[in-house]
mmCIF file of C-alpha atoms and ligand atoms in Angstrom:
data_model
loop_
_atom_site.group_PDB
_atom_site.id
_atom_site.type_symbol
_atom_site.label_atom_id
_atom_site.label_comp_id
_atom_site.label_asym_id
_atom_site.label_seq_id
_atom_site.Cartn_x
_atom_site.Cartn_y
_atom_site.Cartn_z
ATOM 1 C CA MET A 1 -14.562 -11.366 -2.076
ATOM 2 C CA THR A 2 -15.908 -10.620 1.594
ATOM 3 C CA LYS A 3 -15.116 -7.317 2.936
ATOM 4 C CA ILE A 4 -13.847 -6.219 6.353
ATOM 5 C CA THR A 5 -15.710 -5.215 8.618
ATOM 6 C CA HIS A 6 -14.396 -6.389 12.328
ATOM 7 C CA ALA A 7 -11.755 -4.720 13.883
ATOM 8 C CA VAL A 8 -9.721 -5.319 17.100
ATOM 9 C CA ILE A 9 -8.365 -2.691 19.186
ATOM 10 C CA PRO A 10 -6.297 -3.985 22.420
ATOM 11 C CA VAL A 11 -6.945 -1.639 25.561
ATOM 12 C CA ALA A 12 -5.956 -3.660 28.372
ATOM 13 C CA GLY A 13 -2.646 -2.072 29.182
ATOM 14 C CA PHE A 14 -1.410 -0.181 32.011
ATOM 15 C CA GLY A 15 0.112 2.321 30.474
ATOM 16 C CA THR A 16 3.331 2.529 32.608
ATOM 17 C CA ARG A 17 5.065 5.103 30.147
ATOM 18 C CA MET A 18 1.890 7.593 30.762
ATOM 19 C CA LEU A 19 1.842 6.980 34.878
ATOM 20 C CA PRO A 20 1.044 8.956 36.566
ATOM 21 C CA LEU A 21 -1.641 10.335 34.312
ATOM 22 C CA SER A 22 -2.837 6.803 33.643
ATOM 23 C CA LYS A 23 -3.503 5.403 37.269
ATOM 24 C CA SER A 24 -6.490 5.823 37.615
ATOM 25 C CA VAL A 25 -7.712 7.343 34.126
ATOM 26 C CA PRO A 26 -7.273 4.384 31.560
ATOM 27 C CA LYS A 27 -4.417 5.798 28.668
ATOM 28 C CA GLU A 28 -6.615 5.511 25.831
ATOM 29 C CA LEU A 29 -9.152 7.862 27.774
ATOM 30 C CA LEU A 30 -6.677 10.430 27.747
ATOM 31 C CA PRO A 31 -7.402 13.864 25.912
ATOM 32 C CA LEU A 32 -5.855 14.406 23.005
ATOM 33 C CA GLY A 33 -7.502 18.308 21.876
ATOM 34 C CA ASN A 34 -11.095 18.006 23.204
ATOM 35 C CA ARG A 35 -11.449 14.347 22.306
ATOM 36 C CA PRO A 36 -9.784 11.188 23.987
ATOM 37 C CA ALA A 37 -6.711 9.682 22.128
ATOM 38 C CA ILE A 38 -9.214 6.344 21.644
ATOM 39 C CA HIS A 39 -12.131 8.315 19.993
ATOM 40 C CA TYR A 40 -9.918 9.170 16.550
ATOM 41 C CA VAL A 41 -9.230 6.073 16.469
ATOM 42 C CA VAL A 42 -12.620 4.297 16.589
ATOM 43 C CA GLU A 43 -13.482 7.238 13.927
ATOM 44 C CA GLU A 44 -10.847 6.460 11.798
ATOM 45 C CA ALA A 45 -11.924 2.207 11.732
ATOM 46 C CA ILE A 46 -15.466 3.359 11.249
ATOM 47 C CA ALA A 47 -14.677 5.715 8.517
ATOM 48 C CA ALA A 48 -12.408 2.666 6.348
ATOM 49 C CA GLY A 49 -15.574 0.728 6.301
ATOM 50 C CA ILE A 50 -15.732 -1.247 10.048
ATOM 51 C CA LYS A 51 -18.883 -2.269 11.696
ATOM 52 C CA HIS A 52 -18.049 -4.777 14.566
ATOM 53 C CA ILE A 53 -14.806 -3.391 17.030
ATOM 54 C CA VAL A 54 -13.678 -6.015 20.146
ATOM 55 C CA LEU A 55 -12.122 -3.724 22.779
ATOM 56 C CA VAL A 56 -9.698 -6.262 24.577
ATOM 57 C CA GLY A 57 -9.778 -5.040 27.988
ATOM 58 C CA HIS A 58 -9.387 -5.176 31.791
ATOM 59 C CA ALA A 59 -11.118 -5.045 34.862
ATOM 60 C CA GLN A 60 -9.650 -1.697 35.442
ATOM 61 C CA LYS A 61 -10.407 -0.208 31.972
ATOM 62 C CA SER A 62 -14.488 -0.425 32.098
ATOM 63 C CA ALA A 63 -14.402 3.442 31.616
ATOM 64 C CA ILE A 64 -12.940 3.188 28.049
ATOM 65 C CA GLU A 65 -16.582 0.472 27.400
ATOM 66 C CA ASN A 66 -18.268 2.936 28.969
ATOM 67 C CA TYR A 67 -17.269 5.619 27.198
ATOM 68 C CA PHE A 68 -18.832 3.572 23.836
ATOM 69 C CA ASP A 69 -22.293 3.288 25.908
ATOM 70 C CA THR A 70 -25.126 5.470 26.098
ATOM 71 C CA ASN A 71 -25.151 7.693 29.683
ATOM 72 C CA ALA A 72 -29.414 7.057 29.787
ATOM 73 C CA GLU A 73 -29.034 9.331 32.542
ATOM 74 C CA LEU A 74 -26.989 12.569 31.575
ATOM 75 C CA ASP A 75 -28.639 12.378 27.746
ATOM 76 C CA HIS A 76 -31.927 12.328 30.148
ATOM 77 C CA GLN A 77 -30.513 15.032 32.118
ATOM 78 C CA LEU A 78 -29.294 17.264 29.033
ATOM 79 C CA ARG A 79 -32.457 16.867 27.302
ATOM 80 C CA GLN A 80 -34.631 18.434 30.154
ATOM 81 C CA LYS A 81 -32.146 21.443 30.558
ATOM 82 C CA GLY A 82 -32.688 21.975 26.528
ATOM 83 C CA LYS A 83 -29.121 21.235 25.360
ATOM 84 C CA ASP A 84 -30.425 18.661 23.244
ATOM 85 C CA ALA A 85 -27.545 19.350 20.461
ATOM 86 C CA LEU A 86 -24.454 18.402 23.377
ATOM 87 C CA ALA A 87 -26.767 15.055 24.364
ATOM 88 C CA ASP A 88 -27.042 13.955 20.064
ATOM 89 C CA SER A 89 -23.040 14.693 20.022
ATOM 90 C CA LEU A 90 -22.313 12.344 22.733
ATOM 91 C CA ASN A 91 -24.631 9.579 20.630
ATOM 92 C CA TRP A 92 -22.137 10.045 17.562
ATOM 93 C CA LEU A 93 -21.679 6.358 16.781
ATOM 94 C CA PRO A 94 -23.600 5.176 14.084
ATOM 95 C CA LYS A 95 -26.475 2.900 14.757
ATOM 96 C CA ASP A 96 -24.878 0.145 12.410
ATOM 97 C CA VAL A 97 -21.464 0.055 14.427
ATOM 98 C CA SER A 98 -21.469 -1.986 17.709
ATOM 99 C CA VAL A 99 -18.590 -1.740 19.843
ATOM 100 C CA SER A 100 -18.387 -4.844 22.209
ATOM 101 C CA MET A 101 -15.281 -5.429 24.863
ATOM 102 C CA ILE A 102 -13.744 -8.956 26.046
ATOM 103 C CA ARG A 103 -11.342 -8.968 28.802
ATOM 104 C CA GLN A 104 -7.626 -10.523 28.305
ATOM 105 C CA GLY A 105 -7.316 -12.570 31.580
ATOM 106 C CA LYS A 106 -3.324 -12.390 31.903
ATOM 107 C CA ALA A 107 -1.076 -9.058 30.376
ATOM 108 C CA LEU A 108 0.339 -12.182 28.103
ATOM 109 C CA GLY A 109 1.426 -9.476 25.148
ATOM 110 C CA LEU A 110 0.280 -7.693 22.210
ATOM 111 C CA GLY A 111 -0.192 -11.705 20.578
ATOM 112 C CA HIS A 112 -2.170 -12.571 23.384
ATOM 113 C CA ALA A 113 -4.677 -9.670 23.303
ATOM 114 C CA VAL A 114 -5.278 -10.025 19.485
ATOM 115 C CA LEU A 115 -5.992 -13.874 20.505
ATOM 116 C CA ALA A 116 -8.298 -13.498 22.977
ATOM 117 C CA ALA A 117 -10.888 -11.266 20.680
ATOM 118 C CA ARG A 118 -11.404 -14.615 18.613
ATOM 119 C CA PRO A 119 -14.393 -15.572 19.920
ATOM 120 C CA ILE A 120 -15.860 -12.434 19.216
ATOM 121 C CA ILE A 121 -14.348 -11.976 15.852
ATOM 122 C CA GLY A 122 -15.319 -16.196 14.763
ATOM 123 C CA ASP A 123 -14.235 -16.965 10.897
ATOM 124 C CA ASN A 124 -13.924 -13.484 9.791
ATOM 125 C CA ASP A 125 -10.721 -11.581 9.149
ATOM 126 C CA PHE A 126 -10.178 -8.272 10.779
ATOM 127 C CA ALA A 127 -8.421 -5.550 11.286
ATOM 128 C CA VAL A 128 -6.231 -4.099 14.730
ATOM 129 C CA LEU A 129 -5.329 -0.959 15.462
ATOM 130 C CA LEU A 130 -3.352 -0.017 18.095
ATOM 131 C CA PRO A 131 -4.512 2.516 19.898
ATOM 132 C CA ASP A 132 -1.372 4.500 21.011
ATOM 133 C CA VAL A 133 -1.035 5.351 17.372
ATOM 134 C CA VAL A 134 -3.631 8.314 16.375
ATOM 135 C CA LEU A 135 -2.810 9.049 12.855
ATOM 136 C CA ASP A 136 -3.660 12.530 11.743
ATOM 137 C CA PRO A 137 -7.108 13.483 11.320
ATOM 138 C CA PHE A 138 -6.385 17.187 10.236
ATOM 139 C CA THR A 139 -3.972 18.055 7.595
ATOM 140 C CA THR A 140 -4.640 15.635 5.373
ATOM 141 C CA ASP A 141 -7.839 13.488 3.607
ATOM 142 C CA SER A 142 -5.447 10.206 4.554
ATOM 143 C CA GLN A 143 -6.155 9.250 7.734
ATOM 144 C CA SER A 144 -8.969 6.532 7.614
ATOM 145 C CA ASP A 145 -7.240 6.303 3.485
ATOM 146 C CA ASN A 146 -4.641 4.096 4.765
ATOM 147 C CA LEU A 147 -6.665 1.588 6.565
ATOM 148 C CA ALA A 148 -9.442 1.750 3.744
ATOM 149 C CA PHE A 149 -6.393 1.267 1.173
ATOM 150 C CA MET A 150 -5.299 -1.848 3.156
ATOM 151 C CA ILE A 151 -8.774 -3.712 2.974
ATOM 152 C CA LYS A 152 -8.771 -2.983 -0.550
ATOM 153 C CA GLN A 153 -5.679 -4.732 -0.940
ATOM 154 C CA PHE A 154 -6.546 -7.653 0.555
ATOM 155 C CA ALA A 155 -9.580 -7.756 -0.676
ATOM 156 C CA ASP A 156 -7.778 -7.613 -4.115
ATOM 157 C CA ASP A 157 -4.928 -10.592 -3.382
ATOM 158 C CA ARG A 158 -5.735 -11.873 0.484
ATOM 159 C CA HIS A 159 -2.151 -10.840 1.219
ATOM 160 C CA SER A 160 -2.672 -9.778 5.252
ATOM 161 C CA GLN A 161 -1.249 -5.992 5.156
ATOM 162 C CA ILE A 162 0.972 -4.128 7.571
ATOM 163 C CA LEU A 163 1.203 -0.574 7.760
ATOM 164 C CA VAL A 164 4.845 1.016 8.289
ATOM 165 C CA ASP A 165 6.235 4.254 8.108
ATOM 166 C CA GLN A 166 10.136 5.430 8.199
ATOM 167 C CA VAL A 167 11.418 5.944 11.677
ATOM 168 C CA ALA A 168 14.071 7.599 12.718
ATOM 169 C CA ASP A 169 17.566 5.720 14.003
ATOM 170 C CA GLU A 170 16.747 6.779 17.308
ATOM 171 C CA ASP A 171 13.507 5.259 17.423
ATOM 172 C CA VAL A 172 14.212 1.504 15.778
ATOM 173 C CA HIS A 173 14.439 -0.085 19.284
ATOM 174 C CA LYS A 174 10.937 0.788 19.803
ATOM 175 C CA TYR A 175 9.133 -0.777 16.796
ATOM 176 C CA GLY A 176 9.281 -4.126 14.763
ATOM 177 C CA ILE A 177 11.003 -3.438 11.832
ATOM 178 C CA ALA A 178 10.120 -4.947 8.046
ATOM 179 C CA LYS A 179 12.753 -6.981 6.568
ATOM 180 C CA LEU A 180 12.502 -6.318 3.271
ATOM 181 C CA SER A 181 13.407 -7.708 -0.120
ATOM 182 C CA GLN A 182 16.696 -6.375 -1.899
ATOM 183 C CA ASP A 183 14.365 -5.226 -4.593
ATOM 184 C CA HIS A 184 12.037 -3.105 -2.410
ATOM 185 C CA ASP A 185 15.203 -1.402 -0.942
ATOM 186 C CA LEU A 186 15.538 1.610 -3.635
ATOM 187 C CA ALA A 187 11.107 1.810 -3.409
ATOM 188 C CA THR A 188 11.369 2.945 0.051
ATOM 189 C CA GLN A 189 14.688 5.379 -0.410
ATOM 190 C CA ASN A 190 12.617 8.190 -1.324
ATOM 191 C CA ASP A 191 10.368 9.099 1.809
ATOM 192 C CA ASN A 192 7.142 8.912 -0.769
ATOM 193 C CA THR A 193 4.126 9.808 2.075
ATOM 194 C CA SER A 194 1.521 11.006 -1.366
ATOM 195 C CA GLU A 195 0.355 7.533 -1.902
ATOM 196 C CA ASN A 196 0.177 3.832 -0.747
ATOM 197 C CA MET A 197 2.747 1.378 -1.728
ATOM 198 C CA SER A 198 2.250 -2.082 -1.227
ATOM 199 C CA PHE A 199 4.779 -5.013 -1.628
ATOM 200 C CA LYS A 200 5.901 -8.423 -0.240
ATOM 201 C CA VAL A 201 8.028 -8.647 3.017
ATOM 202 C CA ALA A 202 10.306 -10.905 3.988
ATOM 203 C CA GLY A 203 9.808 -10.807 7.992
ATOM 204 C CA PHE A 204 10.237 -8.372 10.787
ATOM 205 C CA VAL A 205 12.278 -7.920 13.785
ATOM 206 C CA GLU A 206 10.608 -6.907 17.255
ATOM 207 C CA LYS A 207 11.885 -3.924 18.652
ATOM 208 C CA PRO A 208 15.891 -4.643 17.185
ATOM 209 C CA SER A 209 19.030 -2.512 18.510
ATOM 210 C CA LEU A 210 19.894 -0.003 15.317
ATOM 211 C CA ASP A 211 22.739 -2.236 14.201
ATOM 212 C CA LYS A 212 20.139 -5.190 14.319
ATOM 213 C CA ALA A 213 17.744 -3.197 12.227
ATOM 214 C CA PRO A 214 16.927 -4.655 8.466
ATOM 215 C CA SER A 215 15.394 -1.299 7.812
ATOM 216 C CA ARG A 216 13.870 2.079 8.776
ATOM 217 C CA LEU A 217 10.229 0.939 7.965
ATOM 218 C CA ALA A 218 8.639 0.450 11.450
ATOM 219 C CA VAL A 219 5.339 -0.919 12.325
ATOM 220 C CA VAL A 220 2.862 1.705 12.919
ATOM 221 C CA GLY A 221 0.293 -0.017 14.645
ATOM 222 C CA ARG A 222 -2.453 -0.759 11.722
ATOM 223 C CA TYR A 223 -2.862 -4.380 10.481
ATOM 224 C CA VAL A 224 -5.228 -6.610 8.187
ATOM 225 C CA PHE A 225 -5.531 -10.070 8.487
ATOM 226 C CA SER A 226 -6.562 -13.292 6.879
ATOM 227 C CA ASN A 227 -7.919 -15.020 10.009
ATOM 228 C CA GLN A 228 -5.716 -17.579 9.694
ATOM 229 C CA ILE A 229 -3.605 -15.676 11.849
ATOM 230 C CA PHE A 230 -5.424 -16.587 15.097
ATOM 231 C CA ASP A 231 -4.236 -20.302 14.432
ATOM 232 C CA TYR A 232 -0.596 -18.753 14.279
ATOM 233 C CA LEU A 233 -1.404 -17.068 17.334
ATOM 234 C CA ALA A 234 -2.608 -20.210 19.075
ATOM 235 C CA HIS A 235 0.786 -21.733 18.753
ATOM 236 C CA THR A 236 3.284 -18.650 19.450
ATOM 237 C CA THR A 237 5.517 -19.007 22.778
ATOM 238 C CA ALA A 238 6.678 -16.056 24.813
ATOM 239 C CA SER A 239 9.771 -14.013 23.141
ATOM 240 C CA VAL A 240 10.686 -10.571 23.340
ATOM 241 C CA GLY A 241 10.303 -9.194 26.683
ATOM 242 C CA GLY A 242 8.618 -12.869 27.991
ATOM 243 C CA GLU A 243 5.171 -12.206 26.296
ATOM 244 C CA ILE A 244 3.382 -13.613 23.124
ATOM 245 C CA GLN A 245 4.339 -11.034 20.322
ATOM 246 C CA LEU A 246 2.532 -10.879 17.520
ATOM 247 C CA THR A 247 5.470 -10.159 15.229
ATOM 248 C CA ASP A 248 5.971 -13.437 15.888
ATOM 249 C CA ALA A 249 3.035 -15.022 14.006
ATOM 250 C CA ILE A 250 3.061 -12.648 11.824
ATOM 251 C CA ASP A 251 6.647 -13.840 11.149
ATOM 252 C CA ALA A 252 4.781 -17.869 10.269
ATOM 253 C CA LEU A 253 2.087 -16.381 8.724
ATOM 254 C CA ILE A 254 4.986 -14.976 5.924
ATOM 255 C CA SER A 255 6.333 -18.317 5.665
ATOM 256 C CA GLN A 256 3.206 -20.095 4.676
ATOM 257 C CA TYR A 257 0.800 -17.163 3.008
ATOM 258 C CA GLY A 258 2.273 -13.991 1.752
ATOM 259 C CA VAL A 259 2.308 -11.054 3.726
ATOM 260 C CA ASN A 260 2.973 -7.214 2.698
ATOM 261 C CA VAL A 261 3.442 -4.083 3.658
ATOM 262 C CA THR A 262 1.187 -0.877 3.360
ATOM 263 C CA THR A 263 3.713 2.483 3.451
ATOM 264 C CA MET A 264 1.994 4.845 5.477
ATOM 265 C CA ARG A 265 0.436 8.245 4.119
ATOM 266 C CA GLY A 266 0.559 11.264 6.519
ATOM 267 C CA ASP A 267 1.351 11.586 9.501
ATOM 268 C CA SER A 268 1.013 9.747 13.073
ATOM 269 C CA TYR A 269 1.189 10.150 16.488
ATOM 270 C CA ASP A 270 2.475 8.089 19.656
ATOM 271 C CA ALA A 271 0.031 8.695 22.576
ATOM 272 C CA GLY A 272 1.547 6.256 25.095
ATOM 273 C CA ASP A 273 4.584 8.036 25.702
ATOM 274 C CA MET A 274 4.902 11.172 27.335
ATOM 275 C CA HIS A 275 6.640 13.218 25.357
ATOM 276 C CA SER A 276 5.018 12.471 22.060
ATOM 277 C CA TYR A 277 1.944 12.123 23.964
ATOM 278 C CA MET A 278 2.376 15.963 25.019
ATOM 279 C CA GLN A 279 3.666 16.964 21.910
ATOM 280 C CA ALA A 280 0.560 15.281 20.245
ATOM 281 C CA PHE A 281 -1.877 17.560 22.359
ATOM 282 C CA ILE A 282 -0.444 20.896 21.418
ATOM 283 C CA TYR A 283 -0.598 19.849 18.331
ATOM 284 C CA PHE A 284 -4.560 18.254 18.250
ATOM 285 C CA ALA A 285 -5.568 21.167 20.689
ATOM 286 C CA GLN A 286 -3.766 23.915 18.614
ATOM 287 C CA GLN A 287 -5.795 22.460 15.272
ATOM 288 C CA GLN A 288 -8.952 23.037 17.253
ATOM 289 C CA LEU A 289 -8.594 26.110 18.110
ATOM 290 C CA ASP A 290 -7.554 27.987 14.912
ATOM 291 C CA ASN A 291 -10.280 26.133 13.670
ATOM 292 C CA ASN A 292 -13.149 27.195 15.568
HETATM 293 C C1 LIG B 301 3.581 -2.429 19.428
HETATM 294 C C2 LIG B 301 3.896 -3.808 18.143
HETATM 295 C C3 LIG B 301 5.280 -3.080 17.590
HETATM 296 C C4 LIG B 301 4.631 -2.533 16.300
HETATM 297 C C5 LIG B 301 4.372 -0.772 17.831
HETATM 298 C C6 LIG B 301 4.067 0.030 17.370
HETATM 299 O O1 LIG B 301 4.560 -2.717 20.465
HETATM 300 O O2 LIG B 301 4.469 -5.252 18.810
HETATM 301 O O3 LIG B 301 5.739 -4.013 16.314
HETATM 302 O O4 LIG B 301 5.866 -1.529 15.756
HETATM 303 O O5 LIG B 301 3.265 -1.889 18.837
HETATM 304 O O6 LIG B 301 3.271 0.984 17.957
HETATM 305 P P1 LIG B 301 4.113 -1.837 22.031
HETATM 306 O O7 LIG B 301 4.689 -0.502 21.417
HETATM 307 O O8 LIG B 301 2.544 -1.971 22.003
HETATM 308 O O9 LIG B 301 5.316 -2.126 22.381
#
């Protein structure tokens, strides 16, 4: 039984929904309260046991790489001024955690971005965290527990795990939507967010219109994959939006091996859309002001 210690975080997108904020600052570095959004996502991964993080980036987004590197000059200057505690707080990444960056080259979609990480991930099974989605780190203890649960579940039954949550009718067109087997329709009727549930999924439909949506369970942006997903991604052709969709490779994986959905505990925030981002910012800032 091998534990998942690798994670891919795709960060190559231009973030057009966040313009003009994202014109010269990568959207992943925009603040949620007093930290850049990606800081919380990396903390979540580390808390779930991830040791090797692969950022799939773009030439114009090297500021993200710098955020996870030491700034020796700044460190030196802060320590000379006696601000050691501040300098220490910038070196928050645990010593046994590595963050590496690989470039996507062409913007051919999420599936293509995940495949770009293959040279670093190698033969390992791995997690994927989409950084637009930030799980609530304040009110519950469940932020990293969702991913930890999925990793444990994968270790037990070797089924890839996809985190899903109920969304409102008007939001189904923004997400990958799960197609469930009938047995599980009832299990998801009561929106029980106090514990994770994991069960087999029949398939996914990427960004359907409401009348084509097979359920209201949306892909949240946390995945645990067996390494076989790479073989399917390598053979996936462009579909919805002219992009190589991760969802299509997952459907191919389902037809050969079992894939499970895990229902999410706690709340998530979409930091990749201006309206939701502003709501998330206010929430994060208020939590931090209240706790100081
Ligand atoms: C991606 C996935 C989609 C998922 C969503 C979560 O879409 O393709 O299945 O529901 O992330 O945020 P994107 O938002 O990158 O268009």
